[in-house]
């Protein structure tokens, strides 16, 4: 059988797809994240072991388990299961996939079947006496099958499907990014909550010690060893320390409410067990992914790449809209005055229709839509570049913070140790009546400050590790 030349041309054109063919962006050529590579070893301090940065090592799944706290593991699992941001992102993914499947169905022929029944009473004056004399009341039954098929000559439908699927991919990566963010935010919130509890406890201990000092001073005042001014100075110092406690209590309550929300719970519900800072351990080795691998691990970068793919396909959709389109349709059915006679004798009917449409004048709208799609593609390229640069910046910040905060922790440990030792000497001398109140007040204030600074420095070390894992992609152990 020979194929008609027009049909042959249509068949050849059906394999044509206009618009740019998407190519994933090239992997970055950088080998590091900072102008000078950071030292591979983070030195140990009095309270923390040293850590080693391993370039190119694999990112562990469920990275938060590296802190060695079952309580923290339970918190993160609860957050991933019940957090509202994750639930929203999951619903968006299901919606995007359903929409992509709906768009994919547009490449197939569409078929609709219909049935219509009517009952008619004709006018005796207007009826034809030659057709069926005396018949003025009759029924009519019609069944119709309609089939339509738009030929995708220039791949506009194919590009639309490509765009929808890429959009679904971007939504899937956004879900992954939401899970990574929720896991990291839960870890950070738990660390901050533990630090605040420790600062509240340290402040309460400082208040207790200051009250004990005040009691000793009053004893010495009664004995005539010191004057009222010394006692008043201690009362003022005690009030100053007591004034810091409400702010810490308020911050702790706020942090616990924030942690409850991350877990998908109402703040009025009691929190599950939360870890103490002393229960957390630092992993001995930390992976540092190569830049070329980082862009494949970071879900926000992958989402930007998928959005770039969708924008590229949308350009093809806009171009195809300006080119000719061909549609084929057919209908068949039967019609009779009785239901069982619709397909008897000469009652069946059918029709075949083919049409071609070439956009001629739309006031420049189609051309402008193509320009808009091309501009959106340029914007998607810039957004992808911004996502890559942001990812590199996050890793650079985390690496810098690891070394800086390790040095800060070492200094805080030394300061707190010296302040504690000095305060101990002065408190002993106070009992012997051999020290002035000014020196004791200064030592007490210094000790209160160093305790709080040490807690902050310890919490920062754990937060730095969490930030590095998040910057590297934050693998939550879910299948991609």
XYZ file of C-alpha atoms in Angstrom:
480
model
C 0.000 0.000 0.000
C 1.358 3.400 -0.972
C 1.261 6.247 1.500
C -0.231 9.482 0.229
C 2.434 12.228 -0.027
C 0.511 14.522 2.342
C 0.235 11.776 4.953
C 3.896 10.931 4.487
C 4.822 14.556 5.135
C 2.670 14.598 8.250
C 4.328 11.407 9.472
C 7.772 12.890 8.957
C 6.802 16.095 10.686
C 5.380 14.197 13.642
C 8.918 13.324 14.714
C 9.990 16.989 14.806
C 10.307 18.685 18.190
C 10.938 22.415 18.218
C 12.667 24.336 20.965
C 15.993 23.822 22.735
C 16.955 20.300 23.760
C 17.733 20.362 27.443
C 21.255 19.480 28.544
C 22.051 19.316 32.273
C 24.482 22.051 33.351
C 28.124 21.064 33.387
C 29.617 20.022 36.716
C 31.567 22.812 38.449
C 35.304 22.743 37.943
C 36.146 23.966 41.457
C 38.034 21.566 43.700
C 37.310 23.362 46.986
C 35.116 25.887 48.706
C 37.573 28.428 50.097
C 40.584 30.225 48.550
C 42.839 28.374 51.000
C 41.919 24.850 51.986
C 41.050 24.662 55.708
C 43.170 22.390 57.925
C 42.047 18.790 57.714
C 42.091 18.377 61.495
C 39.944 20.305 63.937
C 41.945 20.244 67.179
C 40.573 18.737 70.360
C 39.657 20.836 73.373
C 39.330 19.975 77.046
C 35.716 18.814 76.567
C 35.620 17.695 72.916
C 37.731 15.320 70.817
C 39.423 16.342 67.612
C 37.729 15.828 64.266
C 39.043 15.063 60.799
C 37.640 16.530 57.589
C 37.666 13.907 54.834
C 37.439 15.375 51.329
C 35.333 13.284 48.977
C 33.885 11.009 51.682
C 30.284 9.856 51.331
C 27.588 11.706 53.220
C 26.021 9.382 55.821
C 22.301 8.748 55.651
C 20.377 9.937 58.709
C 23.371 12.072 59.623
C 21.930 13.179 62.973
C 22.571 9.690 64.357
C 26.271 10.638 64.337
C 25.624 12.627 67.535
C 24.996 9.350 69.379
C 21.766 10.411 71.113
C 18.705 8.127 70.923
C 16.567 10.979 72.272
C 17.674 13.226 69.397
C 17.032 10.428 66.890
C 13.463 10.062 68.163
C 12.837 13.800 67.907
C 13.975 13.932 64.277
C 11.928 10.864 63.341
C 8.856 12.438 64.920
C 9.445 15.692 63.055
C 9.867 13.973 59.686
C 6.646 12.045 60.265
C 4.440 14.898 61.504
C 5.924 18.246 60.442
C 3.458 20.415 58.515
C 6.062 21.734 56.044
C 6.856 18.153 55.031
C 3.143 17.371 54.722
C 2.601 20.407 52.477
C 5.580 19.523 50.288
C 4.358 15.917 50.014
C 0.887 17.065 48.947
C 2.437 19.412 46.381
C 4.427 16.499 44.967
C 1.357 14.295 44.618
C -0.445 17.168 42.914
C 2.447 17.812 40.508
C 2.725 14.149 39.571
C -1.001 13.891 38.958
C -0.874 16.990 36.766
C 2.084 15.573 34.826
C 0.157 12.350 34.255
C -2.852 14.355 33.072
C -0.719 16.304 30.595
C 0.850 13.058 29.349
C -2.636 11.799 28.486
C -3.051 14.617 25.965
C -0.826 12.750 23.480
C -3.391 9.964 23.156
C -6.633 10.075 21.194
C -9.708 11.233 23.084
C -12.938 9.237 22.858
C -16.355 10.173 24.202
C -19.599 8.259 23.950
C -22.995 9.811 24.321
C -26.614 8.773 24.311
C -29.632 11.030 23.901
C -33.318 10.196 24.088
C -36.200 12.539 23.289
C -39.975 12.356 23.164
C -41.722 14.717 20.729
C -45.354 15.655 20.046
C -45.640 17.151 16.543
C -48.302 19.609 15.494
C -51.029 18.013 13.397
C -51.210 21.098 11.215
C -47.468 21.131 10.504
C -46.773 17.403 10.248
C -46.185 15.747 6.890
C -49.284 13.614 6.096
C -47.327 11.630 3.505
C -44.638 10.303 5.880
C -46.639 8.558 8.568
C -50.251 9.784 8.577
C -51.806 9.959 12.010
C -48.501 9.687 13.904
C -47.895 12.863 15.899
C -46.167 11.454 19.015
C -42.838 9.642 18.661
C -39.512 9.058 20.391
C -35.967 9.447 19.040
C -32.839 7.618 20.320
C -29.325 8.646 19.319
C -25.992 7.088 20.295
C -22.744 8.771 19.277
C -19.054 7.873 19.592
C -16.676 10.807 19.026
C -12.912 10.377 18.617
C -10.419 13.219 18.229
C -6.655 13.167 17.838
C -4.436 16.252 17.497
C -1.254 15.422 15.591
C 1.769 16.698 17.502
C 3.545 17.896 14.358
C 6.165 20.073 16.013
C 6.377 18.476 19.423
C 4.428 21.118 21.307
C 2.548 18.479 23.287
C 5.745 16.526 23.842
C 7.409 19.654 25.225
C 4.390 20.332 27.439
C 4.674 16.831 28.877
C 8.413 17.317 29.317
C 7.780 20.553 31.205
C 5.154 18.975 33.463
C 7.406 16.061 34.317
C 10.345 18.365 35.032
C 8.082 20.451 37.268
C 7.132 17.277 39.143
C 10.835 16.449 39.513
C 11.468 19.934 40.922
C 8.623 19.437 43.390
C 10.086 16.086 44.438
C 13.426 17.738 45.175
C 11.646 20.483 47.115
C 10.084 17.771 49.275
C 13.554 16.354 49.846
C 14.831 19.837 50.705
C 11.935 20.316 53.127
C 12.760 17.042 54.863
C 16.437 17.999 55.098
C 15.577 21.414 56.514
C 13.137 19.958 59.057
C 15.710 17.405 60.219
C 18.411 20.059 60.581
C 16.094 22.571 62.251
C 14.975 19.921 64.728
C 18.590 19.097 65.587
C 19.469 22.787 65.956
C 16.364 23.460 68.040
C 17.170 20.518 70.326
C 20.747 21.753 70.769
C 19.551 25.276 71.559
C 16.926 23.946 73.975
C 19.584 21.904 75.769
C 21.894 24.930 75.922
C 19.154 27.128 77.373
C 18.312 24.545 80.016
C 21.974 24.418 80.952
C 22.215 28.208 81.080
C 19.122 28.390 83.266
C 20.653 25.801 85.601
C 23.988 27.658 85.648
C 22.256 30.959 86.411
C 20.249 29.372 89.219
C 23.480 27.953 90.638
C 25.106 31.396 90.396
C 22.136 32.947 92.217
C 22.400 30.325 94.943
C 26.131 30.982 95.357
C 25.574 34.737 95.446
C 22.951 34.320 98.149
C 25.373 32.226 100.188
C 27.999 34.949 99.813
C 25.442 37.547 100.870
C 24.651 35.511 103.977
C 28.370 35.357 104.885
C 28.734 39.096 104.374
C 25.814 39.795 106.662
C 27.407 37.626 109.315
C 30.620 39.595 108.947
C 28.649 42.857 109.079
C 27.062 41.837 112.346
C 30.535 41.062 113.665
C 31.681 44.536 112.646
C 34.209 43.248 110.103
C 32.603 45.027 107.123
C 30.258 47.917 106.578
C 26.814 48.325 105.034
C 28.301 49.363 101.699
C 29.850 45.927 101.193
C 26.541 44.201 101.880
C 24.654 46.612 99.603
C 27.117 45.930 96.784
C 26.486 42.204 97.094
C 22.714 42.764 97.181
C 23.016 44.737 93.937
C 25.179 42.014 92.365
C 22.675 39.356 93.384
C 19.774 41.344 91.925
C 21.681 41.730 88.667
C 22.178 37.979 88.339
C 18.554 37.316 89.294
C 17.499 39.758 86.562
C 19.062 37.561 83.862
C 17.026 34.493 84.810
C 13.587 35.635 83.502
C 15.023 36.334 80.042
C 16.604 32.881 79.921
C 13.373 31.265 81.125
C 11.433 33.139 78.473
C 13.880 32.058 75.753
C 13.650 28.449 76.941
C 9.857 28.497 76.780
C 9.959 29.993 73.296
C 12.465 27.376 72.125
C 10.410 24.521 73.535
C 7.307 25.855 71.752
C 9.255 26.111 68.506
C 10.480 22.539 68.930
C 6.909 21.359 69.518
C 5.797 22.997 66.276
C 8.638 21.316 64.391
C 7.363 18.013 65.770
C 3.856 18.798 64.536
C 2.525 19.086 68.091
C 0.617 21.793 69.905
C 2.825 23.775 72.307
C 0.511 22.823 75.172
C 1.470 19.167 74.794
C 4.419 17.999 76.891
C 7.627 17.640 74.911
C 9.168 14.201 74.512
C 12.515 13.640 76.182
C 15.131 16.027 74.803
C 18.887 15.424 74.903
C 21.313 17.189 77.216
C 24.468 18.728 75.810
C 26.508 16.209 77.777
C 24.651 13.370 76.008
C 25.795 14.526 72.558
C 29.083 13.458 70.986
C 30.971 14.889 68.029
C 31.618 12.503 65.132
C 35.373 11.796 64.774
C 35.287 12.289 60.980
C 33.290 14.723 58.884
C 32.735 14.252 55.146
C 33.304 17.111 52.733
C 31.801 16.361 49.318
C 33.584 17.534 46.197
C 31.842 20.462 44.455
C 31.007 18.293 41.447
C 29.195 15.862 43.746
C 27.622 18.542 45.934
C 25.429 19.813 43.080
C 24.010 16.291 42.751
C 23.443 15.958 46.517
C 21.824 19.290 47.320
C 18.062 18.984 46.757
C 17.651 22.746 46.283
C 20.227 22.691 43.466
C 18.521 19.676 41.889
C 15.174 21.479 42.142
C 16.680 24.504 40.395
C 18.019 22.230 37.649
C 14.609 20.606 37.182
C 12.988 24.060 37.008
C 15.562 24.997 34.370
C 14.548 21.886 32.425
C 10.879 22.878 32.644
C 11.646 26.415 31.469
C 13.597 25.019 28.490
C 10.637 22.835 27.502
C 8.250 25.794 27.843
C 10.191 27.601 25.114
C 9.412 24.688 22.785
C 5.740 24.885 23.746
C 5.671 28.593 22.877
C 7.416 28.032 19.534
C 5.057 25.193 18.575
C 2.069 27.426 19.306
C 3.106 29.643 16.373
C 3.303 26.746 13.880
C 0.565 24.841 12.014
C -1.479 22.249 13.864
C -3.462 19.352 12.430
C -6.358 17.630 14.131
C -8.280 14.529 13.139
C -11.721 13.636 14.401
C -14.303 10.993 13.723
C -17.808 10.295 14.914
C -20.119 7.321 14.476
C -23.458 6.340 15.864
C -27.029 5.384 15.202
C -30.409 7.066 15.369
C -33.890 5.564 15.392
C -37.309 6.029 16.877
C -36.855 2.813 18.846
C -33.823 2.042 21.016
C -33.226 -1.397 19.489
C -33.295 -0.085 15.911
C -30.457 2.481 16.205
C -27.954 0.261 14.402
C -30.316 -1.516 12.008
C -30.662 -0.897 8.330
C -29.701 2.608 7.289
C -29.827 4.109 10.787
C -26.059 4.117 11.560
C -24.091 7.238 10.567
C -20.435 8.297 10.665
C -18.144 11.149 9.693
C -14.408 11.779 9.348
C -12.960 15.280 9.672
C -9.424 16.510 9.269
C -8.302 20.091 9.737
C -5.176 22.180 9.693
C -4.754 25.507 11.450
C -1.998 28.039 10.939
C -1.974 30.951 13.378
C -2.200 34.069 11.240
C -2.825 37.101 13.408
C -3.032 37.187 17.210
C -1.947 40.753 17.785
C 1.631 39.627 18.446
C 0.528 37.604 21.484
C 2.135 34.351 20.385
C 5.460 36.005 19.651
C 5.421 37.780 22.987
C 4.592 34.508 24.737
C 7.679 33.005 23.133
C 9.771 35.962 24.300
C 8.351 35.554 27.792
C 9.278 31.856 27.788
C 12.802 32.686 26.618
C 13.144 35.307 29.370
C 11.894 32.759 31.915
C 14.577 30.367 30.664
C 17.250 33.018 31.209
C 15.881 33.596 34.699
C 15.938 29.850 35.433
C 19.586 29.727 34.375
C 20.406 32.550 36.785
C 18.413 30.861 39.560
C 20.335 27.649 39.035
C 23.625 29.529 39.191
C 22.460 31.275 42.357
C 21.528 27.930 43.927
C 24.981 26.515 43.149
C 26.768 29.580 44.528
C 24.556 29.524 47.620
C 25.375 25.843 48.191
C 29.114 26.522 47.890
C 28.775 29.461 50.269
C 26.953 27.336 52.839
C 29.732 24.745 52.834
C 32.408 27.450 53.033
C 30.656 29.058 55.997
C 30.296 25.724 57.771
C 33.972 24.826 57.287
C 35.089 28.231 58.562
C 32.761 27.998 61.550
C 34.061 24.562 62.541
C 37.622 25.835 63.034
C 36.653 29.232 64.443
C 34.231 27.843 67.001
C 36.653 25.100 68.028
C 39.164 27.847 68.873
C 36.427 29.812 70.648
C 35.483 26.722 72.696
C 39.095 26.180 73.741
C 39.316 29.811 74.869
C 35.980 29.584 76.718
C 37.136 26.453 78.531
C 40.331 28.172 79.676
C 38.456 31.288 80.756
C 35.847 29.351 82.690
C 38.446 27.156 84.365
C 40.463 30.165 85.478
C 37.347 32.032 86.646
C 36.149 29.019 88.634
C 39.547 28.590 90.258
C 39.811 32.274 91.125
C 36.304 32.361 92.582
C 37.043 29.291 94.663
C 40.135 30.911 96.178
C 38.283 34.130 96.949
C 35.301 32.312 98.463
C 37.687 30.430 100.787
C 39.451 33.632 101.750
C 36.064 35.248 102.361
C 35.283 32.652 104.978
C 38.595 33.495 106.622
C 37.828 37.208 106.390
C 40.921 37.822 104.259
C 39.433 39.245 101.057
C 37.635 42.426 100.104
C 34.137 42.369 98.715
C 35.115 44.204 95.497
C 37.415 41.387 94.416
C 34.741 38.845 95.235
C 32.061 40.740 93.312
C 34.290 40.940 90.249
C 35.143 37.260 90.472
C 31.483 36.278 90.838
C 30.424 38.362 87.840
C 33.258 36.982 85.731
C 32.381 33.423 86.649
C 28.733 33.935 85.697
C 29.788 35.264 82.299
C 32.289 32.498 81.582
C 29.786 29.767 82.427
C 27.251 31.156 79.940
C 29.957 31.690 77.304
C 31.141 28.100 77.710
C 27.631 26.724 77.220
C 27.216 28.830 74.078
C 30.587 27.667 72.728
C 29.762 24.008 73.355
C 26.376 24.351 71.667
C 27.999 26.114 68.707
C 30.312 23.148 68.108
C 27.371 20.773 67.722
C 25.417 23.308 65.655
C 28.406 23.703 63.310
C 28.410 19.991 62.561
C 24.659 20.028 61.869
C 25.134 23.031 59.581
C 27.853 21.219 57.632
C 25.679 18.153 57.097
C 22.792 20.362 55.948
C 25.094 22.315 53.616
C 26.226 19.022 52.048
C 22.659 17.996 51.232
C 21.338 16.657 54.530
C 20.572 13.081 53.439
C 17.517 11.964 55.429
C 17.774 8.347 54.325
C 14.713 8.503 52.034
C 14.801 6.960 48.569
C 15.307 9.570 45.865
